[in-house]
Amino acid sequence: MQGTTRPPDRTQCCIAGGGPAGLMLGYLLARAGVDVVVLEKHDDFLRDFRGDTIHPSTLTVLDDLGLLDEFLALPHQEVTELSGDVFGHIVTLADFTHLPSVRPFMVLIPQWDFLDFIAGKARQWPHFSLRMGAKALGVIEEDGKVIGVDAQTADGACAIHADLVVAADGRHTTLRGSAGLASDDLAAPIDVLWFRLARDAVRDPARTGGYMRPGAMLVMLNRDSYWQCAYVIPKGGLETLRSAGLPAFRARVAGIAPFLAPALTALTSWDDLKLLSVQISRMPRWYRDGLLCIGDAAHAMSPVGGVGINLAIQDAVAASNLLAEALREKRLSTDDLDAVQSRREWPARVTQRMQIAVQNEVLAPVLAGTTAPVEPPLAVKLLRRLPLLRRLPARLVGIGVRPERVRTQPFQHP
Ligand SMILES: Cc1cc2nc3c(=O)[nH]c(=O)nc-3n(C[C@H](O)[C@H](O)[C@H](O)COP(=O)(O)OP(=O)(O)OC[C@H]3O[C@@H](n4cnc5c(N)ncnc54)[C@H](O)[C@@H]3O)c2cc1C
């Protein structure tokens, strides 16, 4: 790489991206005795809201690692069921209490607290190295094989050579494109506007949940001192909202949830709202010789069900289960990388199919205002009538299909 004067660093696995997927994989591999370098382009984990739900599947992984009690000692909220106000009908959409899980609830915790926690635990393993403020620029190739990563750090450019490079750099991944790997866009008909409202005005925690009215949908998450709110809009609909003005937006939200009207006055600028351009995509092939993509880099998820973090963690667990020994013993092959895709592609497909069905069959008609105003969608009616059915969404969201357990052991030096 131009500007690189230092000889390349060398490690067994170089992971680009210190999000849920990259940090968890780094932790697990280092714990299993593999030398790991994780590159995170930001200087810290403090970021805008980008998903704070830790589901029972991830709690089980933390329990496997003996970290669960310490994790649950961090400030957090616990959610045992998800409910919604669908055209004025209160519906329990998912009941987690029956899940076969060490802790049958969902945890709400700022993502940076979760990442700080995992990074802190990972640093206790001598094989782990985390470089903050280190941006991966692209893969280094030799004879058609990926052999490392070029990166930019505060100290200048550097190259890191590795037996395996993992792209865990999220849905706007740099490494995937630099390695010539493709991804299929599966199209999403919605975008989401995120904003915070102080809880002082509305304290009742029972307000947590989704609110659906013809033409509009709002989700509210109780974050102790504030409400994290998601207002769902048709894809590309932000400009239409902006041209109608902020007072009109506040009125729309108050129209769905009138009790929010006093708190909404705090929204005084469009800068108070963050647009999440919803994307669902999946790579046909997650790897090539020397490179593996996991998490959002391999399959960007819709926010439906709030499963993205948890799927990313599941990818990390599967990757470490399947790769740690081969990496440690320096006999990694592309068959091992193929095994990771074979294991995780199906859960990603099933989950994305579920998200697409909810987006197309429920959200898009509701936003278009084509659903009769007093009639909840059929699926919602069934959920109201059949309590047993509520266990299915809870299972899909809370645990997912093909849940992973940690199979690697802490490495003991001989
Ligand atoms: C607004 C929003 C709300 C969401 N809500 C939820 C939710 O409630 N629940 C849920 O489970 N999921 C949610 N998601 C999705 C969830 O955040 C992602 O699915 C999940 O974080 C994916 O984890 P990841 O590790 O694969 O990628 P990311 O979390 O995107 O992490 C990638 C990391 O790589 C770093 N990076 C990027 N490029 C480089 C580079 N070139 N070099 C070095 N580092 C790099 C980034 O800074 C980042 O830290 C939400 C996403 C958004 C944007």
Tab-separated table of C-alpha atoms and ligand atoms in Angstrom:
chain	number	residue	atom	x	y	z
A	1	MET	CA	0.000	0.000	0.000
A	2	GLN	CA	1.194	3.529	-0.771
A	3	GLY	CA	2.530	5.312	2.283
A	4	THR	CA	3.150	2.110	4.250
A	5	THR	CA	6.750	2.087	5.396
A	6	ARG	CA	6.498	-0.266	8.377
A	7	PRO	CA	6.833	-3.995	7.770
A	8	PRO	CA	3.430	-5.695	7.947
A	9	ASP	CA	2.161	-6.879	11.306
A	10	ARG	CA	1.334	-10.553	11.440
A	11	THR	CA	-1.532	-12.293	13.174
A	12	GLN	CA	-3.644	-15.428	12.732
A	13	CYS	CA	-6.976	-13.638	12.297
A	14	CYS	CA	-7.568	-9.986	11.469
A	15	ILE	CA	-11.161	-8.840	11.971
A	16	ALA	CA	-12.323	-5.559	10.424
A	17	GLY	CA	-15.120	-4.068	12.532
A	18	GLY	CA	-15.615	-3.913	16.274
A	19	GLY	CA	-19.398	-4.273	16.245
A	20	PRO	CA	-21.296	-7.166	17.839
A	21	ALA	CA	-20.072	-9.701	15.226
A	22	GLY	CA	-16.413	-8.654	15.151
A	23	LEU	CA	-15.916	-8.196	18.884
A	24	MET	CA	-17.670	-11.419	19.821
A	25	LEU	CA	-15.673	-13.373	17.237
A	26	GLY	CA	-12.451	-11.712	18.422
A	27	TYR	CA	-13.261	-12.601	22.020
A	28	LEU	CA	-14.137	-16.214	21.226
A	29	LEU	CA	-11.092	-16.854	19.033
A	30	ALA	CA	-8.679	-15.261	21.526
A	31	ARG	CA	-10.261	-17.312	24.318
A	32	ALA	CA	-9.650	-20.400	22.167
A	33	GLY	CA	-5.964	-19.520	21.771
A	34	VAL	CA	-6.000	-17.855	18.333
A	35	ASP	CA	-4.050	-14.609	17.837
A	36	VAL	CA	-6.590	-11.966	16.845
A	37	VAL	CA	-6.405	-8.312	15.850
A	38	VAL	CA	-9.719	-6.419	15.704
A	39	LEU	CA	-9.714	-3.111	13.794
A	40	GLU	CA	-12.421	-0.600	14.714
A	41	LYS	CA	-12.516	2.626	12.741
A	42	HIS	CA	-14.073	4.692	15.538
A	43	ASP	CA	-12.181	5.772	18.646
A	44	ASP	CA	-14.942	4.515	20.938
A	45	PHE	CA	-18.203	2.594	20.825
A	46	LEU	CA	-20.376	5.653	21.471
A	47	ARG	CA	-22.591	6.007	18.473
A	48	ASP	CA	-26.110	7.111	17.602
A	49	PHE	CA	-28.777	4.585	18.446
A	50	ARG	CA	-28.248	1.508	16.328
A	51	GLY	CA	-30.034	-1.241	18.105
A	52	ASP	CA	-30.061	-2.025	21.766
A	53	THR	CA	-31.918	-5.310	22.039
A	54	ILE	CA	-30.093	-8.312	23.450
A	55	HIS	CA	-32.276	-11.359	22.957
A	56	PRO	CA	-32.432	-14.668	24.869
A	57	SER	CA	-30.193	-16.299	22.202
A	58	THR	CA	-27.377	-13.869	23.090
A	59	LEU	CA	-28.059	-14.228	26.822
A	60	THR	CA	-27.551	-17.986	26.388
A	61	VAL	CA	-24.194	-17.350	24.676
A	62	LEU	CA	-23.147	-15.077	27.557
A	63	ASP	CA	-24.219	-17.804	29.973
A	64	ASP	CA	-22.107	-20.374	28.067
A	65	LEU	CA	-19.164	-18.036	28.611
A	66	GLY	CA	-19.872	-17.535	32.326
A	67	LEU	CA	-20.487	-13.807	31.734
A	68	LEU	CA	-24.255	-13.560	32.126
A	69	ASP	CA	-24.574	-12.486	35.767
A	70	GLU	CA	-21.917	-9.812	35.350
A	71	PHE	CA	-23.608	-8.578	32.183
A	72	LEU	CA	-27.007	-8.394	33.872
A	73	ALA	CA	-25.453	-6.342	36.672
A	74	LEU	CA	-25.092	-3.489	34.130
A	75	PRO	CA	-27.988	-1.000	34.031
A	76	HIS	CA	-30.612	-2.391	31.646
A	77	GLN	CA	-34.321	-2.997	31.194
A	78	GLU	CA	-35.973	-6.408	30.835
A	79	VAL	CA	-38.886	-7.024	28.488
A	80	THR	CA	-40.951	-10.201	28.921
A	81	GLU	CA	-43.512	-9.525	26.229
A	82	LEU	CA	-43.930	-7.274	23.214
A	83	SER	CA	-47.347	-5.792	22.756
A	84	GLY	CA	-48.917	-3.458	20.280
A	85	ASP	CA	-51.880	-1.139	19.886
A	86	VAL	CA	-53.206	-2.188	16.497
A	87	PHE	CA	-55.948	0.195	15.363
A	88	GLY	CA	-56.996	0.579	18.992
A	89	HIS	CA	-56.853	-3.152	19.828
A	90	ILE	CA	-54.182	-4.084	22.401
A	91	VAL	CA	-52.411	-7.240	21.197
A	92	THR	CA	-49.591	-9.309	22.708
A	93	LEU	CA	-47.340	-9.906	19.714
A	94	ALA	CA	-44.664	-12.002	21.430
A	95	ASP	CA	-44.582	-13.621	24.864
A	96	PHE	CA	-41.006	-14.521	25.857
A	97	THR	CA	-41.870	-16.055	29.229
A	98	HIS	CA	-42.246	-19.595	27.838
A	99	LEU	CA	-38.984	-19.671	25.918
A	100	PRO	CA	-36.628	-22.543	26.740
A	101	SER	CA	-33.838	-20.133	27.617
A	102	VAL	CA	-31.609	-19.376	30.630
A	103	ARG	CA	-33.342	-16.009	30.871
A	104	PRO	CA	-36.718	-15.800	29.082
A	105	PHE	CA	-36.700	-12.060	28.453
A	106	MET	CA	-35.203	-9.474	26.143
A	107	VAL	CA	-32.657	-7.014	27.522
A	108	LEU	CA	-32.561	-3.356	26.476
A	109	ILE	CA	-29.114	-1.898	26.963
A	110	PRO	CA	-27.193	0.766	25.002
A	111	GLN	CA	-25.184	-1.036	22.345
A	112	TRP	CA	-21.985	0.739	23.438
A	113	ASP	CA	-22.373	-0.714	26.954
A	114	PHE	CA	-22.681	-4.187	25.447
A	115	LEU	CA	-19.640	-3.632	23.197
A	116	ASP	CA	-17.576	-2.113	26.039
A	117	PHE	CA	-18.438	-5.147	28.135
A	118	ILE	CA	-17.364	-7.665	25.472
A	119	ALA	CA	-14.214	-5.662	24.642
A	120	GLY	CA	-13.283	-5.544	28.340
A	121	LYS	CA	-13.675	-9.302	28.664
A	122	ALA	CA	-11.771	-9.943	25.434
A	123	ARG	CA	-8.808	-7.808	26.556
A	124	GLN	CA	-8.295	-10.246	29.426
A	125	TRP	CA	-7.121	-12.858	26.913
A	126	PRO	CA	-3.478	-12.447	25.862
A	127	HIS	CA	-4.205	-13.460	22.269
A	128	PHE	CA	-6.608	-10.530	21.788
A	129	SER	CA	-5.696	-7.119	20.430
A	130	LEU	CA	-8.199	-4.334	19.697
A	131	ARG	CA	-7.049	-1.323	17.700
A	132	MET	CA	-9.468	1.576	17.989
A	133	GLY	CA	-9.379	4.363	15.414
A	134	ALA	CA	-8.045	1.855	12.871
A	135	LYS	CA	-9.909	1.864	9.569
A	136	ALA	CA	-9.581	-1.107	7.242
A	137	LEU	CA	-9.081	0.249	3.730
A	138	GLY	CA	-9.045	-2.934	1.692
A	139	VAL	CA	-7.780	-6.474	1.472
A	140	ILE	CA	-4.243	-7.359	0.455
A	141	GLU	CA	-4.076	-10.148	-2.110
A	142	GLU	CA	-1.360	-12.470	-3.307
A	143	ASP	CA	-1.809	-15.122	-6.000
A	144	GLY	CA	-5.604	-14.830	-5.808
A	145	LYS	CA	-5.698	-15.280	-2.023
A	146	VAL	CA	-6.509	-12.667	0.600
A	147	ILE	CA	-3.470	-12.446	2.871
A	148	GLY	CA	-4.164	-9.340	4.909
A	149	VAL	CA	-5.643	-5.879	5.319
A	150	ASP	CA	-4.395	-2.373	4.632
A	151	ALA	CA	-5.455	-0.013	7.393
A	152	GLN	CA	-5.221	3.613	8.393
A	153	THR	CA	-4.564	4.436	12.033
A	154	ALA	CA	-3.778	7.629	13.936
A	155	ASP	CA	-0.110	6.619	13.674
A	156	GLY	CA	-0.303	6.292	9.899
A	157	ALA	CA	-0.907	3.568	7.374
A	158	CYS	CA	-0.197	-0.050	8.226
A	159	ALA	CA	-0.606	-3.508	6.764
A	160	ILE	CA	-1.658	-6.541	8.754
A	161	HIS	CA	-1.054	-9.977	7.337
A	162	ALA	CA	-3.266	-12.805	8.577
A	163	ASP	CA	-4.192	-16.420	7.828
A	164	LEU	CA	-7.801	-15.261	7.831
A	165	VAL	CA	-9.353	-11.834	7.328
A	166	VAL	CA	-12.923	-11.438	8.602
A	167	ALA	CA	-15.127	-8.654	7.249
A	168	ALA	CA	-17.390	-7.754	10.189
A	169	ASP	CA	-17.531	-4.125	9.092
A	170	GLY	CA	-21.313	-3.852	8.910
A	171	ARG	CA	-23.787	-3.233	6.133
A	172	HIS	CA	-21.690	-0.480	4.527
A	173	THR	CA	-18.723	-2.861	4.436
A	174	THR	CA	-15.540	-1.718	2.741
A	175	LEU	CA	-13.775	-5.062	2.727
A	176	ARG	CA	-16.488	-6.963	0.868
A	177	GLY	CA	-16.244	-4.713	-2.182
A	178	SER	CA	-12.461	-4.482	-2.022
A	179	ALA	CA	-12.330	-8.277	-2.245
A	180	GLY	CA	-14.676	-8.282	-5.257
A	181	LEU	CA	-17.505	-10.078	-3.450
A	182	ALA	CA	-21.116	-9.228	-4.311
A	183	SER	CA	-24.327	-8.859	-2.340
A	184	ASP	CA	-27.962	-9.116	-3.481
A	185	ASP	CA	-30.298	-6.315	-2.442
A	186	LEU	CA	-33.655	-7.832	-1.418
A	187	ALA	CA	-35.475	-4.462	-1.330
A	188	ALA	CA	-37.324	-3.025	1.642
A	189	PRO	CA	-40.487	-0.886	1.317
A	190	ILE	CA	-39.848	1.070	4.534
A	191	ASP	CA	-37.439	3.474	6.214
A	192	VAL	CA	-37.373	4.372	9.895
A	193	LEU	CA	-37.015	7.727	11.643
A	194	TRP	CA	-35.489	7.401	15.122
A	195	PHE	CA	-35.850	10.039	17.820
A	196	ARG	CA	-35.775	10.372	21.582
A	197	LEU	CA	-38.414	11.837	23.846
A	198	ALA	CA	-37.940	12.584	27.529
A	199	ARG	CA	-39.772	10.194	29.794
A	200	ASP	CA	-40.648	12.877	32.345
A	201	ALA	CA	-43.788	13.739	30.418
A	202	VAL	CA	-44.845	10.087	29.950
A	203	ARG	CA	-43.631	7.791	32.735
A	204	ASP	CA	-45.942	4.777	32.318
A	205	PRO	CA	-43.653	1.868	31.251
A	206	ALA	CA	-46.708	0.085	29.865
A	207	ARG	CA	-46.538	2.505	26.936
A	208	THR	CA	-43.655	0.388	25.563
A	209	GLY	CA	-44.615	-1.249	22.275
A	210	GLY	CA	-45.921	-0.585	18.794
A	211	TYR	CA	-48.760	1.737	17.772
A	212	MET	CA	-50.438	1.157	14.444
A	213	ARG	CA	-52.969	3.424	12.782
A	214	PRO	CA	-54.005	3.521	9.107
A	215	GLY	CA	-51.132	5.296	7.363
A	216	ALA	CA	-48.758	5.366	10.337
A	217	MET	CA	-46.754	3.261	12.735
A	218	LEU	CA	-44.700	4.103	15.822
A	219	VAL	CA	-42.593	1.924	18.140
A	220	MET	CA	-41.612	3.105	21.626
A	221	LEU	CA	-38.884	1.538	23.738
A	222	ASN	CA	-38.524	2.454	27.394
A	223	ARG	CA	-34.892	3.549	27.941
A	224	ASP	CA	-35.368	4.584	31.556
A	225	SER	CA	-34.729	8.341	31.205
A	226	TYR	CA	-36.131	8.618	27.669
A	227	TRP	CA	-38.283	6.905	25.074
A	228	GLN	CA	-36.460	5.605	22.024
A	229	CYS	CA	-39.030	6.076	19.288
A	230	ALA	CA	-39.119	4.651	15.776
A	231	TYR	CA	-41.540	6.155	13.280
A	232	VAL	CA	-41.917	3.917	10.237
A	233	ILE	CA	-42.280	5.636	6.857
A	234	PRO	CA	-42.595	4.402	3.267
A	235	LYS	CA	-39.204	3.970	1.565
A	236	GLY	CA	-37.839	7.356	0.516
A	237	GLY	CA	-40.712	9.160	2.276
A	238	LEU	CA	-38.565	11.544	4.333
A	239	GLU	CA	-38.626	14.375	1.784
A	240	THR	CA	-42.432	14.371	1.699
A	241	LEU	CA	-42.500	14.599	5.493
A	242	ARG	CA	-39.917	17.371	5.536
A	243	SER	CA	-41.772	19.433	2.986
A	244	ALA	CA	-44.900	19.247	5.158
A	245	GLY	CA	-42.845	20.660	8.054
A	246	LEU	CA	-41.940	19.602	11.570
A	247	PRO	CA	-45.224	20.765	13.205
A	248	ALA	CA	-47.098	18.488	10.789
A	249	PHE	CA	-44.768	15.604	11.714
A	250	ARG	CA	-45.334	16.188	15.432
A	251	ALA	CA	-49.089	16.245	14.778
A	252	ARG	CA	-48.875	12.933	12.895
A	253	VAL	CA	-47.072	11.267	15.783
A	254	ALA	CA	-49.478	12.764	18.311
A	255	GLY	CA	-52.292	11.430	16.133
A	256	ILE	CA	-51.051	7.876	16.752
A	257	ALA	CA	-50.085	8.393	20.397
A	258	PRO	CA	-51.904	11.473	21.801
A	259	PHE	CA	-50.264	11.005	25.241
A	260	LEU	CA	-46.923	11.958	23.598
A	261	ALA	CA	-48.077	15.442	22.530
A	262	PRO	CA	-46.357	17.366	25.400
A	263	ALA	CA	-43.065	15.461	24.950
A	264	LEU	CA	-43.087	15.999	21.170
A	265	THR	CA	-42.548	19.751	21.554
A	266	ALA	CA	-38.879	18.844	22.267
A	267	LEU	CA	-38.482	17.957	18.567
A	268	THR	CA	-37.480	21.367	17.225
A	269	SER	CA	-35.236	20.464	14.295
A	270	TRP	CA	-35.016	17.701	11.723
A	271	ASP	CA	-31.548	17.077	13.200
A	272	ASP	CA	-33.372	15.604	16.205
A	273	LEU	CA	-34.475	12.769	13.906
A	274	LYS	CA	-32.150	10.142	12.418
A	275	LEU	CA	-33.065	8.310	9.250
A	276	LEU	CA	-32.396	4.573	9.070
A	277	SER	CA	-32.519	3.643	5.418
A	278	VAL	CA	-33.778	0.099	5.807
A	279	GLN	CA	-31.916	-2.425	3.749
A	280	ILE	CA	-32.155	-6.187	3.434
A	281	SER	CA	-29.353	-7.831	1.538
A	282	ARG	CA	-27.470	-11.117	1.437
A	283	MET	CA	-24.266	-12.282	-0.150
A	284	PRO	CA	-24.561	-15.313	-2.423
A	285	ARG	CA	-21.066	-16.334	-1.303
A	286	TRP	CA	-19.753	-15.230	2.078
A	287	TYR	CA	-16.099	-16.072	1.554
A	288	ARG	CA	-13.160	-16.499	-0.703
A	289	ASP	CA	-9.721	-17.906	-0.014
A	290	GLY	CA	-8.441	-16.070	3.081
A	291	LEU	CA	-11.582	-13.948	3.669
A	292	LEU	CA	-14.914	-14.504	5.428
A	293	CYS	CA	-17.828	-12.052	5.804
A	294	ILE	CA	-20.175	-12.276	8.807
A	295	GLY	CA	-22.940	-10.235	10.466
A	296	ASP	CA	-24.457	-7.316	8.592
A	297	ALA	CA	-21.562	-7.382	6.106
A	298	ALA	CA	-22.855	-10.765	4.896
A	299	HIS	CA	-26.583	-10.167	5.434
A	300	ALA	CA	-27.974	-6.721	6.306
A	301	MET	CA	-31.147	-7.147	8.340
A	302	SER	CA	-34.338	-5.086	8.516
A	303	PRO	CA	-35.087	-3.688	12.007
A	304	VAL	CA	-38.259	-5.862	12.063
A	305	GLY	CA	-37.960	-8.025	15.186
A	306	GLY	CA	-34.779	-6.233	16.291
A	307	VAL	CA	-32.714	-9.319	15.508
A	308	GLY	CA	-29.621	-7.856	13.783
A	309	ILE	CA	-27.273	-7.812	16.782
A	310	ASN	CA	-28.322	-11.271	17.790
A	311	LEU	CA	-27.842	-12.781	14.351
A	312	ALA	CA	-24.423	-11.141	14.181
A	313	ILE	CA	-23.527	-12.775	17.528
A	314	GLN	CA	-24.803	-16.143	16.295
A	315	ASP	CA	-22.562	-15.846	13.211
A	316	ALA	CA	-19.594	-15.119	15.482
A	317	VAL	CA	-20.301	-18.140	17.683
A	318	ALA	CA	-20.684	-20.455	14.680
A	319	ALA	CA	-17.527	-19.076	13.047
A	320	SER	CA	-15.469	-19.611	16.193
A	321	ASN	CA	-16.900	-23.109	16.718
A	322	LEU	CA	-15.989	-24.065	13.151
A	323	LEU	CA	-12.696	-22.206	12.683
A	324	ALA	CA	-10.845	-21.880	16.005
A	325	GLU	CA	-9.064	-25.215	15.924
A	326	ALA	CA	-8.081	-24.996	12.246
A	327	LEU	CA	-6.777	-21.459	12.770
A	328	ARG	CA	-4.822	-22.413	15.874
A	329	GLU	CA	-3.294	-25.403	14.110
A	330	LYS	CA	-2.627	-23.396	10.913
A	331	ARG	CA	-4.630	-25.684	8.636
A	332	LEU	CA	-7.519	-23.425	7.654
A	333	SER	CA	-9.040	-24.157	4.236
A	334	THR	CA	-11.850	-22.643	2.179
A	335	ASP	CA	-13.923	-25.722	3.104
A	336	ASP	CA	-13.899	-24.431	6.691
A	337	LEU	CA	-15.160	-21.048	5.479
A	338	ASP	CA	-17.812	-22.771	3.386
A	339	ALA	CA	-18.919	-24.639	6.532
A	340	VAL	CA	-19.587	-21.292	8.251
A	341	GLN	CA	-21.757	-20.089	5.367
A	342	SER	CA	-23.587	-23.443	5.219
A	343	ARG	CA	-24.342	-23.234	8.924
A	344	ARG	CA	-25.467	-19.586	9.038
A	345	GLU	CA	-27.008	-18.890	5.635
A	346	TRP	CA	-30.230	-20.736	6.380
A	347	PRO	CA	-30.995	-18.850	9.629
A	348	ALA	CA	-30.267	-15.551	7.835
A	349	ARG	CA	-32.559	-16.556	4.933
A	350	VAL	CA	-35.412	-17.682	7.191
A	351	THR	CA	-35.196	-14.534	9.321
A	352	GLN	CA	-35.039	-12.234	6.304
A	353	ARG	CA	-38.014	-14.061	4.739
A	354	MET	CA	-39.973	-13.418	7.937
A	355	GLN	CA	-38.941	-9.748	7.912
A	356	ILE	CA	-39.901	-9.352	4.250
A	357	ALA	CA	-43.315	-10.950	4.932
A	358	VAL	CA	-43.983	-8.559	7.831
A	359	GLN	CA	-42.787	-5.571	5.762
A	360	ASN	CA	-44.869	-6.456	2.699
A	361	GLU	CA	-47.980	-7.980	4.282
A	362	VAL	CA	-48.349	-5.816	7.392
A	363	LEU	CA	-46.258	-2.641	7.348
A	364	ALA	CA	-46.597	-1.582	3.699
A	365	PRO	CA	-50.447	-1.894	3.660
A	366	VAL	CA	-50.702	-0.120	7.022
A	367	LEU	CA	-48.513	2.751	5.767
A	368	ALA	CA	-50.458	2.920	2.516
A	369	GLY	CA	-53.620	3.224	4.621
A	370	THR	CA	-55.226	0.405	2.648
A	371	THR	CA	-56.060	-1.700	5.709
A	372	ALA	CA	-59.591	-1.114	6.981
A	373	PRO	CA	-59.203	1.247	9.976
A	374	VAL	CA	-60.957	-0.917	12.558
A	375	GLU	CA	-59.741	-4.295	11.342
A	376	PRO	CA	-56.383	-5.561	12.601
A	377	PRO	CA	-54.531	-7.723	10.057
A	378	LEU	CA	-55.504	-11.431	10.135
A	379	ALA	CA	-52.227	-12.507	11.775
A	380	VAL	CA	-52.849	-10.022	14.582
A	381	LYS	CA	-56.390	-11.301	15.078
A	382	LEU	CA	-55.083	-14.852	15.372
A	383	LEU	CA	-52.475	-13.753	17.923
A	384	ARG	CA	-55.243	-12.221	20.036
A	385	ARG	CA	-57.349	-15.370	19.953
A	386	LEU	CA	-54.646	-18.022	20.355
A	387	PRO	CA	-52.175	-17.381	23.208
A	388	LEU	CA	-50.128	-20.429	22.149
A	389	LEU	CA	-49.478	-18.754	18.801
A	390	ARG	CA	-47.715	-15.864	20.588
A	391	ARG	CA	-44.934	-18.269	21.425
A	392	LEU	CA	-44.009	-18.572	17.745
A	393	PRO	CA	-42.977	-14.934	17.143
A	394	ALA	CA	-41.304	-14.981	20.573
A	395	ARG	CA	-39.334	-18.028	19.501
A	396	LEU	CA	-38.398	-16.574	16.084
A	397	VAL	CA	-37.387	-13.217	17.535
A	398	GLY	CA	-35.935	-14.339	20.858
A	399	ILE	CA	-34.042	-17.476	19.872
A	400	GLY	CA	-34.309	-17.723	16.085
A	401	VAL	CA	-33.724	-20.808	14.013
A	402	ARG	CA	-30.663	-22.999	14.487
A	403	PRO	CA	-29.460	-21.358	17.718
A	404	GLU	CA	-25.738	-21.562	18.421
A	405	ARG	CA	-24.007	-22.647	21.639
A	406	VAL	CA	-20.350	-21.995	22.407
A	407	ARG	CA	-18.439	-25.217	21.691
A	408	THR	CA	-14.888	-23.926	22.045
A	409	GLN	CA	-13.002	-24.266	25.329
A	410	PRO	CA	-10.672	-21.717	26.908
A	411	PHE	CA	-7.220	-22.520	25.559
A	412	GLN	CA	-4.647	-23.802	28.064
A	413	HIS	CA	-1.043	-23.336	27.007
A	414	PRO	CA	0.696	-26.726	27.049
B	1	LIG	C1	-30.793	2.639	13.700
B	1	LIG	C2	-30.635	1.143	13.850
B	1	LIG	C3	-31.435	0.461	14.740
B	1	LIG	C4	-31.293	-0.925	14.899
B	1	LIG	N1	-32.063	-1.578	15.822
B	1	LIG	C5	-31.749	-2.859	16.154
B	1	LIG	C6	-32.329	-3.487	17.292
B	1	LIG	O1	-33.139	-2.902	18.015
B	1	LIG	N2	-31.947	-4.753	17.587
B	1	LIG	C7	-31.033	-5.431	16.826
B	1	LIG	O2	-30.710	-6.591	17.157
B	1	LIG	N3	-30.497	-4.865	15.732
B	1	LIG	C8	-30.792	-3.591	15.408
B	1	LIG	N4	-30.179	-2.971	14.360
B	1	LIG	C9	-29.267	-3.742	13.538
B	1	LIG	C10	-27.991	-3.992	14.276
B	1	LIG	O3	-27.450	-2.794	14.799
B	1	LIG	C11	-27.022	-4.678	13.311
B	1	LIG	O4	-27.671	-5.755	12.670
B	1	LIG	C12	-25.845	-5.223	14.071
B	1	LIG	O5	-25.213	-4.193	14.792
B	1	LIG	C13	-24.874	-5.895	13.108
B	1	LIG	O6	-23.671	-6.149	13.775
B	1	LIG	P1	-22.324	-6.204	12.961
B	1	LIG	O7	-21.272	-6.396	13.983
B	1	LIG	O8	-22.430	-7.172	11.854
B	1	LIG	O9	-22.194	-4.789	12.268
B	1	LIG	P2	-22.155	-3.336	12.911
B	1	LIG	O10	-22.881	-3.266	14.184
B	1	LIG	O11	-22.540	-2.403	11.829
B	1	LIG	O12	-20.627	-3.136	13.274
B	1	LIG	C14	-19.674	-2.887	12.295
B	1	LIG	C15	-18.519	-2.192	12.963
B	1	LIG	O13	-17.474	-2.051	12.021
B	1	LIG	C16	-16.952	-0.746	12.093
B	1	LIG	N5	-16.406	-0.461	10.765
B	1	LIG	C17	-17.073	-0.188	9.630
B	1	LIG	N6	-16.235	-0.049	8.596
B	1	LIG	C18	-15.006	-0.265	9.111
B	1	LIG	C19	-13.707	-0.258	8.530
B	1	LIG	N7	-13.526	-0.015	7.231
B	1	LIG	N8	-12.638	-0.519	9.330
B	1	LIG	C20	-12.806	-0.754	10.658
B	1	LIG	N9	-14.014	-0.752	11.254
B	1	LIG	C21	-15.088	-0.524	10.477
B	1	LIG	C22	-18.124	0.120	12.482
B	1	LIG	O14	-17.697	1.319	13.097
B	1	LIG	C23	-18.855	-0.802	13.458
B	1	LIG	O15	-18.404	-0.646	14.780
B	1	LIG	C24	-30.328	-1.610	14.132
B	1	LIG	C25	-29.541	-0.921	13.216
B	1	LIG	C26	-29.684	0.456	13.083
B	1	LIG	C27	-28.790	1.198	12.110
